mmCIF file with all atom_site columns, C-alpha atoms and ligand atoms in Angstrom:
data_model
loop_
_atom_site.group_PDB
_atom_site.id
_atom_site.type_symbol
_atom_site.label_atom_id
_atom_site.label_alt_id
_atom_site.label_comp_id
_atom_site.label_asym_id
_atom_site.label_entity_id
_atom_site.label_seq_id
_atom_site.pdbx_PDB_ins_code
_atom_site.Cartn_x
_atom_site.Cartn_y
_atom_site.Cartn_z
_atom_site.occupancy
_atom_site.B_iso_or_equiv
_atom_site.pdbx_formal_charge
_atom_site.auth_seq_id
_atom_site.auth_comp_id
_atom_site.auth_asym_id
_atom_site.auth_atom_id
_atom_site.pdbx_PDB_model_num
ATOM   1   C CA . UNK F 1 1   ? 155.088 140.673 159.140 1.00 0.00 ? 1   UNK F CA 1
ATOM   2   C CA . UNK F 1 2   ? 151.745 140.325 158.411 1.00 0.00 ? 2   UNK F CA 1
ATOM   3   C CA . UNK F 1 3   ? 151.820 138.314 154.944 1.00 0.00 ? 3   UNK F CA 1
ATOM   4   C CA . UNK F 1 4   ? 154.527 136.315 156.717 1.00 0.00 ? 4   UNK F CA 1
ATOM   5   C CA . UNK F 1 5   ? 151.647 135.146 159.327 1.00 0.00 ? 5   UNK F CA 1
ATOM   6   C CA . UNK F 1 6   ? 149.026 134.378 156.639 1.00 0.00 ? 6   UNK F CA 1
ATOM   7   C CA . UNK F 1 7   ? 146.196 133.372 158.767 1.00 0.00 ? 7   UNK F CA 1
ATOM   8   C CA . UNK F 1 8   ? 148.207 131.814 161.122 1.00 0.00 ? 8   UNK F CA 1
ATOM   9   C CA . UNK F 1 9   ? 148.004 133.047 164.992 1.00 0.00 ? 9   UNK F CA 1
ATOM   10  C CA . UNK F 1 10  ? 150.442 134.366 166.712 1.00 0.00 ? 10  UNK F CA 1
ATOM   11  C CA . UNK F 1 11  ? 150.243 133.007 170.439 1.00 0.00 ? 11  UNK F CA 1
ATOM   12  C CA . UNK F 1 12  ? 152.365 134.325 173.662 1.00 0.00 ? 12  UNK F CA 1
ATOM   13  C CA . UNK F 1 13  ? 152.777 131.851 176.825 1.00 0.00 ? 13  UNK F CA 1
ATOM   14  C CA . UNK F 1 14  ? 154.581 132.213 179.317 1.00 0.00 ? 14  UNK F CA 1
ATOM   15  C CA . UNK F 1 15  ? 154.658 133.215 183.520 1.00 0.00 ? 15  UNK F CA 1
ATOM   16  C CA . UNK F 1 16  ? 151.906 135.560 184.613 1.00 0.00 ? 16  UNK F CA 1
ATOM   17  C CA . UNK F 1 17  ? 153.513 139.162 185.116 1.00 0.00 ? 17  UNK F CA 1
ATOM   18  C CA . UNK F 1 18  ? 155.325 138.947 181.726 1.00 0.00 ? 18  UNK F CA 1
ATOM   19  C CA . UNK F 1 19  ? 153.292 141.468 179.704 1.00 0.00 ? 19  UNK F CA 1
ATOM   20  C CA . UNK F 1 20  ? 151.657 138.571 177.218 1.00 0.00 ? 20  UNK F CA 1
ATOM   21  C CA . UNK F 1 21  ? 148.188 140.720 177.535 1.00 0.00 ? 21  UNK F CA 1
ATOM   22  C CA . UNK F 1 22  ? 149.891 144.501 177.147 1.00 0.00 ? 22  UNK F CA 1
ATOM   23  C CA . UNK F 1 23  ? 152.516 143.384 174.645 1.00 0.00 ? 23  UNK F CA 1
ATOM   24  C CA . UNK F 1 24  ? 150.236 141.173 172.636 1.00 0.00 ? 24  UNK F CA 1
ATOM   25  C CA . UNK F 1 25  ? 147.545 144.204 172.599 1.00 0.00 ? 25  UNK F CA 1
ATOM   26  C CA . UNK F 1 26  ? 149.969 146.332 170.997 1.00 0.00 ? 26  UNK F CA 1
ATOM   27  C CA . UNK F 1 27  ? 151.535 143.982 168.605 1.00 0.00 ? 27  UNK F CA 1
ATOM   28  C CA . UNK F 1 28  ? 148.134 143.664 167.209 1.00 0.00 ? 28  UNK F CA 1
ATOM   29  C CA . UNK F 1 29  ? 147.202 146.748 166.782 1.00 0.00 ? 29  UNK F CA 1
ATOM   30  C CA . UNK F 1 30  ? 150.656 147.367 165.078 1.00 0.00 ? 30  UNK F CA 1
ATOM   31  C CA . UNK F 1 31  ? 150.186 143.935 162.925 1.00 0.00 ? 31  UNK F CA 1
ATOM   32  C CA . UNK F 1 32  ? 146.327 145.211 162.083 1.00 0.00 ? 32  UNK F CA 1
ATOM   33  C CA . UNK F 1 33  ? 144.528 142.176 163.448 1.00 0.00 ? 33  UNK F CA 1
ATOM   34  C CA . UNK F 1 34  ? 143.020 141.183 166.528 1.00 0.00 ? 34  UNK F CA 1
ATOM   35  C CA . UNK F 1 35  ? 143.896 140.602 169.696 1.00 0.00 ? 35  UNK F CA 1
ATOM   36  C CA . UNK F 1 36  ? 142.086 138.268 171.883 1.00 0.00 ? 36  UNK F CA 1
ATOM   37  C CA . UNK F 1 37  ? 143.144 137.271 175.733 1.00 0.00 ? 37  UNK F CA 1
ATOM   38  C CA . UNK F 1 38  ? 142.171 133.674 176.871 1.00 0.00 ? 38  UNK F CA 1
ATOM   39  C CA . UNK F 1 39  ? 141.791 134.655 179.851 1.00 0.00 ? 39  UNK F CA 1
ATOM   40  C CA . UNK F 1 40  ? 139.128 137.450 179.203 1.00 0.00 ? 40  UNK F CA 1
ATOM   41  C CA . UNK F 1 41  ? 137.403 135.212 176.791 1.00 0.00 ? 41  UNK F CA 1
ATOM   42  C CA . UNK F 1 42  ? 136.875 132.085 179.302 1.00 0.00 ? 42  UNK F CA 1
ATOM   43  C CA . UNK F 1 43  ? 135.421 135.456 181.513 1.00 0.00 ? 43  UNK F CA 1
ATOM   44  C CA . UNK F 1 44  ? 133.483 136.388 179.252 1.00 0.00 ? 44  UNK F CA 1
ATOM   45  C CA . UNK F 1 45  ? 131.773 132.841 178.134 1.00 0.00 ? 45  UNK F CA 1
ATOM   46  C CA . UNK F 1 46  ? 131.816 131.500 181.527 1.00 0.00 ? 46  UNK F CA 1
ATOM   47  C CA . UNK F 1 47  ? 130.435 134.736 182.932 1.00 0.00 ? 47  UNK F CA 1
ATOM   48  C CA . UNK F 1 48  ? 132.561 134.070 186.059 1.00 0.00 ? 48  UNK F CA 1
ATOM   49  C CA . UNK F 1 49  ? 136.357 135.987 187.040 1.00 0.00 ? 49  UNK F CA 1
ATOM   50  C CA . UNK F 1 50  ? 138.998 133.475 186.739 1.00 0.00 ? 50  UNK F CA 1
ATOM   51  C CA . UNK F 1 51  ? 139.362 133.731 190.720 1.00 0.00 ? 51  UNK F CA 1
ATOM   52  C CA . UNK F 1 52  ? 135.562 132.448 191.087 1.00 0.00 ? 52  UNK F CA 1
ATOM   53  C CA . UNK F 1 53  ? 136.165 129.510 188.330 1.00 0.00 ? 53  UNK F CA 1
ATOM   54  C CA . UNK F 1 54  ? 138.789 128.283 190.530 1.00 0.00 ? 54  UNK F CA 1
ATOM   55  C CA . UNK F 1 55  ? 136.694 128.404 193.825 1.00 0.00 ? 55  UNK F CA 1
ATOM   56  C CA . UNK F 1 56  ? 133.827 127.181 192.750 1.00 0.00 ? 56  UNK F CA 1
ATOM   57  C CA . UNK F 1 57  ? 134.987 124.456 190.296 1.00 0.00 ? 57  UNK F CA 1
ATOM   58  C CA . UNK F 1 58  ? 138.707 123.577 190.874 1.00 0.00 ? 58  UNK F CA 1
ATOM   59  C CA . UNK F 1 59  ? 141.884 123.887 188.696 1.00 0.00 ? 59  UNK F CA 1
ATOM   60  C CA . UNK F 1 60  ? 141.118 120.962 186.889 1.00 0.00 ? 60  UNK F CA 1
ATOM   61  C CA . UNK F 1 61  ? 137.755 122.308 185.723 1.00 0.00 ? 61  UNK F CA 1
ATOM   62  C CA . UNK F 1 62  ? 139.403 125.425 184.461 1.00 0.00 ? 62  UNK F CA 1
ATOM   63  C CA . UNK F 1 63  ? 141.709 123.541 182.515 1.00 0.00 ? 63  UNK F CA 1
ATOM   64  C CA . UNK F 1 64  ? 139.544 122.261 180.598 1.00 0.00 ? 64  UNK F CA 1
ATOM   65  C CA . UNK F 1 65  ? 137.754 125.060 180.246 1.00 0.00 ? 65  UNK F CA 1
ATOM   66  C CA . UNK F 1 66  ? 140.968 126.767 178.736 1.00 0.00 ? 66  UNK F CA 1
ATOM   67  C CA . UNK F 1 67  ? 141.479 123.901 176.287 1.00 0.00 ? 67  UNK F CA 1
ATOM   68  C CA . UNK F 1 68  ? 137.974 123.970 174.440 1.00 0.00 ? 68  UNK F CA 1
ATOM   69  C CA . UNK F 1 69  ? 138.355 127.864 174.657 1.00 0.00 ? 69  UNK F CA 1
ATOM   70  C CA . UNK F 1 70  ? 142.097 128.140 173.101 1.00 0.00 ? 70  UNK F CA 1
ATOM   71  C CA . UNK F 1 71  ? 140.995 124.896 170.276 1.00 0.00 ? 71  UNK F CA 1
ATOM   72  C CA . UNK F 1 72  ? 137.685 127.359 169.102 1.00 0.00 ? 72  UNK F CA 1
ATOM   73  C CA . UNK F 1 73  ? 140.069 130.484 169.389 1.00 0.00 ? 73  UNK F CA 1
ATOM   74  C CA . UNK F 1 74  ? 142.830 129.038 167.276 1.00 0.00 ? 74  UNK F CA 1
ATOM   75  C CA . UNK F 1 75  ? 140.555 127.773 164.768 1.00 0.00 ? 75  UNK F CA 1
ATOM   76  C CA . UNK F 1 76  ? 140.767 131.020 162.897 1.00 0.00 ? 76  UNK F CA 1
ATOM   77  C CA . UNK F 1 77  ? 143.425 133.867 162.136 1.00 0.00 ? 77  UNK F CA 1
ATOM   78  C CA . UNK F 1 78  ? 145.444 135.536 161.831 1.00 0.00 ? 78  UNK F CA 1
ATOM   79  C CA . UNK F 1 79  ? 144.813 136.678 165.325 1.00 0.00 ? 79  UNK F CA 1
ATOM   80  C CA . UNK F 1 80  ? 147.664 137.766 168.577 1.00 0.00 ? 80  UNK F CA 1
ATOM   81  C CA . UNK F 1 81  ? 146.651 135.167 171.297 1.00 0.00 ? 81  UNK F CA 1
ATOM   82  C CA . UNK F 1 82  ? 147.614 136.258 174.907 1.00 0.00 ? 82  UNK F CA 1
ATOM   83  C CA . UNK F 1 83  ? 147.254 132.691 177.147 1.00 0.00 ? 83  UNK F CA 1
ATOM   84  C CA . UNK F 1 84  ? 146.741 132.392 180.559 1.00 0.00 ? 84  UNK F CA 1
ATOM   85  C CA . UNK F 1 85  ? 150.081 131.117 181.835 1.00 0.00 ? 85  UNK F CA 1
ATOM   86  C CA . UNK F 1 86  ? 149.256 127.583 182.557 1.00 0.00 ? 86  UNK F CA 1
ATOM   87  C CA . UNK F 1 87  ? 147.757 126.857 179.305 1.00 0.00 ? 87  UNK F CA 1
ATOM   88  C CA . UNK F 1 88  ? 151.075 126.269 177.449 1.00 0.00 ? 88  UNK F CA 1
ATOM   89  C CA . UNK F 1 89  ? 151.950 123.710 180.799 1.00 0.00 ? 89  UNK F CA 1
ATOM   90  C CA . UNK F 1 90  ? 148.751 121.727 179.835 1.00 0.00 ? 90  UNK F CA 1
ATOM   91  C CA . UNK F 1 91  ? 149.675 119.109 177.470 1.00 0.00 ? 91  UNK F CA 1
ATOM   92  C CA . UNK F 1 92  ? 146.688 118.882 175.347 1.00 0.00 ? 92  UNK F CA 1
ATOM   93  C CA . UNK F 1 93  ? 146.707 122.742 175.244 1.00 0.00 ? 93  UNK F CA 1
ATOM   94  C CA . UNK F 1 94  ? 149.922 122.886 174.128 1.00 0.00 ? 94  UNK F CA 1
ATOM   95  C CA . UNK F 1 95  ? 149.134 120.816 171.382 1.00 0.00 ? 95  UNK F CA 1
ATOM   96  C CA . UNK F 1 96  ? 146.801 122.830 170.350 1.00 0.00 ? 96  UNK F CA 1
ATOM   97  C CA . UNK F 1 97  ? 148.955 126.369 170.728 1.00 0.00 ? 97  UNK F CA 1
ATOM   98  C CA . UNK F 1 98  ? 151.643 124.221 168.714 1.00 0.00 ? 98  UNK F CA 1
ATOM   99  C CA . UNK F 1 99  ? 149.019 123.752 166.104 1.00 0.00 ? 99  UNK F CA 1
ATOM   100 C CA . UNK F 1 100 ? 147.315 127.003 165.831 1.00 0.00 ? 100 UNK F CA 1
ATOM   101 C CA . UNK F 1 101 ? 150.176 129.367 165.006 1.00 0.00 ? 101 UNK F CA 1
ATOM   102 C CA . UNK F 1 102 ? 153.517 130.985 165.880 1.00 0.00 ? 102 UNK F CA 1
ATOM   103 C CA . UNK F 1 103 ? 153.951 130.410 169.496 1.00 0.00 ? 103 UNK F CA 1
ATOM   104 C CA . UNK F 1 104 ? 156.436 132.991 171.647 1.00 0.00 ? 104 UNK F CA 1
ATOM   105 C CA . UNK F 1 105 ? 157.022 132.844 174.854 1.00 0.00 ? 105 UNK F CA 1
ATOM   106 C CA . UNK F 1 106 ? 157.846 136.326 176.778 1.00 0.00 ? 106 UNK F CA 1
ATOM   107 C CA . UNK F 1 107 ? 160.732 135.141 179.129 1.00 0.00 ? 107 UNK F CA 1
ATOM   108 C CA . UNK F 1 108 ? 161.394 137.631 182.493 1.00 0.00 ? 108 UNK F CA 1
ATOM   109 C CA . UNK F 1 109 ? 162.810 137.315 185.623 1.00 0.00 ? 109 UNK F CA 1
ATOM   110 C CA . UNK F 1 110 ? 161.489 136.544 189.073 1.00 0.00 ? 110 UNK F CA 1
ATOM   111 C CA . UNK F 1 111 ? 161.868 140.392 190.320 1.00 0.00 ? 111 UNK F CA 1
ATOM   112 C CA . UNK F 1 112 ? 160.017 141.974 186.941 1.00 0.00 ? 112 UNK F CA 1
ATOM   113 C CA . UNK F 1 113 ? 157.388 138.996 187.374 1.00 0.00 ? 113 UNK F CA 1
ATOM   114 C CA . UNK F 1 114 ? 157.006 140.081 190.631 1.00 0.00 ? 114 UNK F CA 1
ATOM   115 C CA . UNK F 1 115 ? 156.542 143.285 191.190 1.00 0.00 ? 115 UNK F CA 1
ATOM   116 C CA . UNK F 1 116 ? 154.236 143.003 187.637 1.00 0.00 ? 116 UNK F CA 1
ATOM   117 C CA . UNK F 1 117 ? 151.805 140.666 189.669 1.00 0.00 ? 117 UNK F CA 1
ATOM   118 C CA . UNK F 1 118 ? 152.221 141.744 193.360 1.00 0.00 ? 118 UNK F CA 1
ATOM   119 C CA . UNK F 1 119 ? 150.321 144.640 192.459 1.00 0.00 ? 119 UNK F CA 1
ATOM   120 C CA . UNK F 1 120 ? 147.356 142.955 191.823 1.00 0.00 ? 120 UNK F CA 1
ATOM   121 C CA . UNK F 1 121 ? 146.039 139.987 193.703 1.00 0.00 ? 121 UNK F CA 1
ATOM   122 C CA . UNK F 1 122 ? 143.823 138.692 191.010 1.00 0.00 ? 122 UNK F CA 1
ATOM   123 C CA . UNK F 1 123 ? 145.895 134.980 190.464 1.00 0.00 ? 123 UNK F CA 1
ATOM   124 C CA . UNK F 1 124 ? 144.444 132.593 192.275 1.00 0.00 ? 124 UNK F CA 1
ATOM   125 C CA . UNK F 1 125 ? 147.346 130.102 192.419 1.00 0.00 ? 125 UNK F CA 1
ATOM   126 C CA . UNK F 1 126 ? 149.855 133.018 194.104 1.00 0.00 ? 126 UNK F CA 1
ATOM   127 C CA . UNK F 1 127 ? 146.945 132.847 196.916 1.00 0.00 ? 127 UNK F CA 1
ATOM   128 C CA . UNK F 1 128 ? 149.558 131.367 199.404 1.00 0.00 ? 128 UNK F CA 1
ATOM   129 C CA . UNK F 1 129 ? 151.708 132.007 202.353 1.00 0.00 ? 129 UNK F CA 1
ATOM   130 C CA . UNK F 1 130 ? 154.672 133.111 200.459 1.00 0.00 ? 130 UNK F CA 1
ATOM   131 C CA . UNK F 1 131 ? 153.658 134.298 196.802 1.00 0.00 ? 131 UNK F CA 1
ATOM   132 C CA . UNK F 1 132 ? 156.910 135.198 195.992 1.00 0.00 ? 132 UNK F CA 1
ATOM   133 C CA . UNK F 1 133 ? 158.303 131.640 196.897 1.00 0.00 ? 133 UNK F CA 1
ATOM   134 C CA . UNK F 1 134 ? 155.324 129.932 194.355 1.00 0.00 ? 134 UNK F CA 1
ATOM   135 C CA . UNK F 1 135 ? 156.277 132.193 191.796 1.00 0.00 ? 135 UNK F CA 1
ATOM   136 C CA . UNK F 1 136 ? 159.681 131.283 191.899 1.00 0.00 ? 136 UNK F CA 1
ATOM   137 C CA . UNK F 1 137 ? 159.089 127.600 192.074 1.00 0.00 ? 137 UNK F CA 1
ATOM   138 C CA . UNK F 1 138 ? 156.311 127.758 189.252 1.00 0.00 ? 138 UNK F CA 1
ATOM   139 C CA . UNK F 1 139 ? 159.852 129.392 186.976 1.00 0.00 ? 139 UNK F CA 1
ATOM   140 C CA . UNK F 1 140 ? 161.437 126.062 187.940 1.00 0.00 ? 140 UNK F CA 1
ATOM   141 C CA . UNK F 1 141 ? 158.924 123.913 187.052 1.00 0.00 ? 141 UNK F CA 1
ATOM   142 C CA . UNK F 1 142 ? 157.749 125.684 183.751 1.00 0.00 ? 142 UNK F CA 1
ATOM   143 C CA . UNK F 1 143 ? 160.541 127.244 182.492 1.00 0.00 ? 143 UNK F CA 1
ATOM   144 C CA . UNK F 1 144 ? 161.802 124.222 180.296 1.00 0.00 ? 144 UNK F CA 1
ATOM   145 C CA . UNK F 1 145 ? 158.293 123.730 179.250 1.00 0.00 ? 145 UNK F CA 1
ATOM   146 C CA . UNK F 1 146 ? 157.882 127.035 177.897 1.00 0.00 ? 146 UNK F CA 1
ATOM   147 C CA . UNK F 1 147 ? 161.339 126.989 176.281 1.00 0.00 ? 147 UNK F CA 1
ATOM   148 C CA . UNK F 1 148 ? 159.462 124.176 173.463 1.00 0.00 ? 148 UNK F CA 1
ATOM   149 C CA . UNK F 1 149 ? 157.795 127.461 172.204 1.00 0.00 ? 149 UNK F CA 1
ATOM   150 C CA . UNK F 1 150 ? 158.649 128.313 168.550 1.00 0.00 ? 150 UNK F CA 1
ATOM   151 C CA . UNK F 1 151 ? 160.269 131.384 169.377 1.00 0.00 ? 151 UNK F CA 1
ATOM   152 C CA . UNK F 1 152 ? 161.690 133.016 172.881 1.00 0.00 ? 152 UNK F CA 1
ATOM   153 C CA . UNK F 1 153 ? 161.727 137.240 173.539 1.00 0.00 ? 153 UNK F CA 1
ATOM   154 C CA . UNK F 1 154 ? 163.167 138.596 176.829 1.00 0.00 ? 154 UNK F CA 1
ATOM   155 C CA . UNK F 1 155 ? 160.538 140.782 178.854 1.00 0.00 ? 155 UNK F CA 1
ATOM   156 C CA . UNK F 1 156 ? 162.843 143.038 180.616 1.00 0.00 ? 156 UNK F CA 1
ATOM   157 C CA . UNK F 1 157 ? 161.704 145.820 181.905 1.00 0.00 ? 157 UNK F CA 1
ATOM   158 C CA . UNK F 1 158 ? 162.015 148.815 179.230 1.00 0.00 ? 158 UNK F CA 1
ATOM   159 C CA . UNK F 1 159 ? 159.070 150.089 177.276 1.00 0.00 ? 159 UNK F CA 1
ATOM   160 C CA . UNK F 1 160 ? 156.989 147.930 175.970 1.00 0.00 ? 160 UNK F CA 1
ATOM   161 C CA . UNK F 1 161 ? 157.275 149.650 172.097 1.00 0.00 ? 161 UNK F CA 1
ATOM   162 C CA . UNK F 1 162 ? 161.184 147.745 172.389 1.00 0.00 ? 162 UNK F CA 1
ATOM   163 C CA . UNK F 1 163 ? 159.354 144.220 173.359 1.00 0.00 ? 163 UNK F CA 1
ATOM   164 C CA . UNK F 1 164 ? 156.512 144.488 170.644 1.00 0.00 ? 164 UNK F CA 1
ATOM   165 C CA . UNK F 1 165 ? 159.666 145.501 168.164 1.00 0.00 ? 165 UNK F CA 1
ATOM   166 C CA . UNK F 1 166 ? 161.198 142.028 169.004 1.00 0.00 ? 166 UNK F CA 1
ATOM   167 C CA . UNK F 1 167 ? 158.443 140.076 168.519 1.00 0.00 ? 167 UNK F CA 1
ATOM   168 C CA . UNK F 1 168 ? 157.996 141.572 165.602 1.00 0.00 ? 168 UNK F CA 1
ATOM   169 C CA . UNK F 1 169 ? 161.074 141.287 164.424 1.00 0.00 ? 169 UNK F CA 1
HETATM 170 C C1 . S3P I 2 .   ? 147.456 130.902 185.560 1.00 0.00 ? 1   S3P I C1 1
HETATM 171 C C2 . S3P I 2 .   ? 147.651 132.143 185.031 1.00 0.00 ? 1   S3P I C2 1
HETATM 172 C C3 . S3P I 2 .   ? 146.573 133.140 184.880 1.00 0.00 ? 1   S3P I C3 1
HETATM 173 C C4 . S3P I 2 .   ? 145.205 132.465 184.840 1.00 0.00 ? 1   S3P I C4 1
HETATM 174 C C5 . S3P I 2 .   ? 145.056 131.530 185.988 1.00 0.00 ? 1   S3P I C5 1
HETATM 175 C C6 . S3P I 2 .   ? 146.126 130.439 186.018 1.00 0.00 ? 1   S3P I C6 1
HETATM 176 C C7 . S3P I 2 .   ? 148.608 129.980 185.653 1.00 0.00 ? 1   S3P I C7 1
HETATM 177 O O1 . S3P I 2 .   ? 146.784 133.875 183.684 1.00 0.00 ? 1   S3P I O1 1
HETATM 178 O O2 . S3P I 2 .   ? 145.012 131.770 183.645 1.00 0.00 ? 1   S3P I O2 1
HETATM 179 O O3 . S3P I 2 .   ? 145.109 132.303 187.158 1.00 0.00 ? 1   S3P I O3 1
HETATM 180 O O4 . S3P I 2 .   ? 148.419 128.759 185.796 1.00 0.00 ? 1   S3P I O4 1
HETATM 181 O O5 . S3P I 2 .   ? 149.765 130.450 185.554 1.00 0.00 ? 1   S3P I O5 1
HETATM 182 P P1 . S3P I 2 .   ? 147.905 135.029 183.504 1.00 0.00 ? 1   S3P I P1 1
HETATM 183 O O6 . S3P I 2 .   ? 149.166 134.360 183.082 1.00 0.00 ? 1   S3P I O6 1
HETATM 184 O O7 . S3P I 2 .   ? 147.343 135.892 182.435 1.00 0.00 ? 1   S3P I O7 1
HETATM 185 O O8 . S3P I 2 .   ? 148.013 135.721 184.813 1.00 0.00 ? 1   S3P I O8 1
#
């Protein structure tokens, strides 16, 4: 798998809750290269959580924040990218993910997505009266974006060794 990435990226969108940072971890460290989450790294430079970037500057803000992040990430390989799950949504990002690598997108549904992120209350946009209800409708409205990924792998919920093996594969 590895000579058949060259230095390309391999990059995983998709919904928040569907493993992209624990999957993409361990495919990494079963391809032998690194793994880097956009996420973590627009933490790390901005020196702010993804919660306070939002408060204090907007979604807008963040954004672009994600794009210049993603286009310096993606300028090398081969690396797994895990991306925040409105970066694929943002057209200019996309470009760039389109650009960069191998782009998969780790498909689940509402329930697993759910009870993945109602655990932690760390995502700013499910700040609302009825989470579950703006998870749902962010599905509907992103769904057919992410389906313009390169590739699509189911997240259901087994272990995660039968996930990495699909991507993988
Ligand atoms: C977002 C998803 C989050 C994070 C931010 C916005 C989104 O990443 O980038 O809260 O728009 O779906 P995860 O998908 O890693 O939770």
């Amino acid at each position: 798998a590895r000579v058949a990435l060259g230095s390309r990226n391999l990059i995983l969108v998709g919904l928040m809750g569907a493993g992209k940072s624990a999957i993409g971890r361990m495919t990494a460290s079963r391809l032998g290269i690194p793994f880097i989450d956009t996420d973590a790294e627009i933490e790390r430079v901005s020196r702010m959580t993804i919660s306070e970037l939002f408060a204090a500057y907007g979604e807008e803000e963040f954004r672009a924040l994600e794009t210049r992040v993603i286009k310096r990430l993606l300028k090398s390989g081969p690396r797994v990218v895990s991306t925040g799950g409105g970066a694929f949504i943002n057209e200019r990002t996309r470009r760039q993910i389109k650009r960069g690598g191998l782009s998969i997108w780790l498909r689940a549904e509402l329930d697993i997505l759910w009870e993945r992120v109602n655990k932690r209350d760390t995502r700013p946009l499910l700040k609302t009266e009825n989470p579950r209800q703006t998870l749902e409708n962010l599905m509907n409205a992103r769904y057919p974006v992410y389906a313009d990924a390169d590739l699509t792998v189911q997240s259901r919920d087994v272990r995660k060794e039968v996930i990495v093996n699909e991507v993988l594969a």
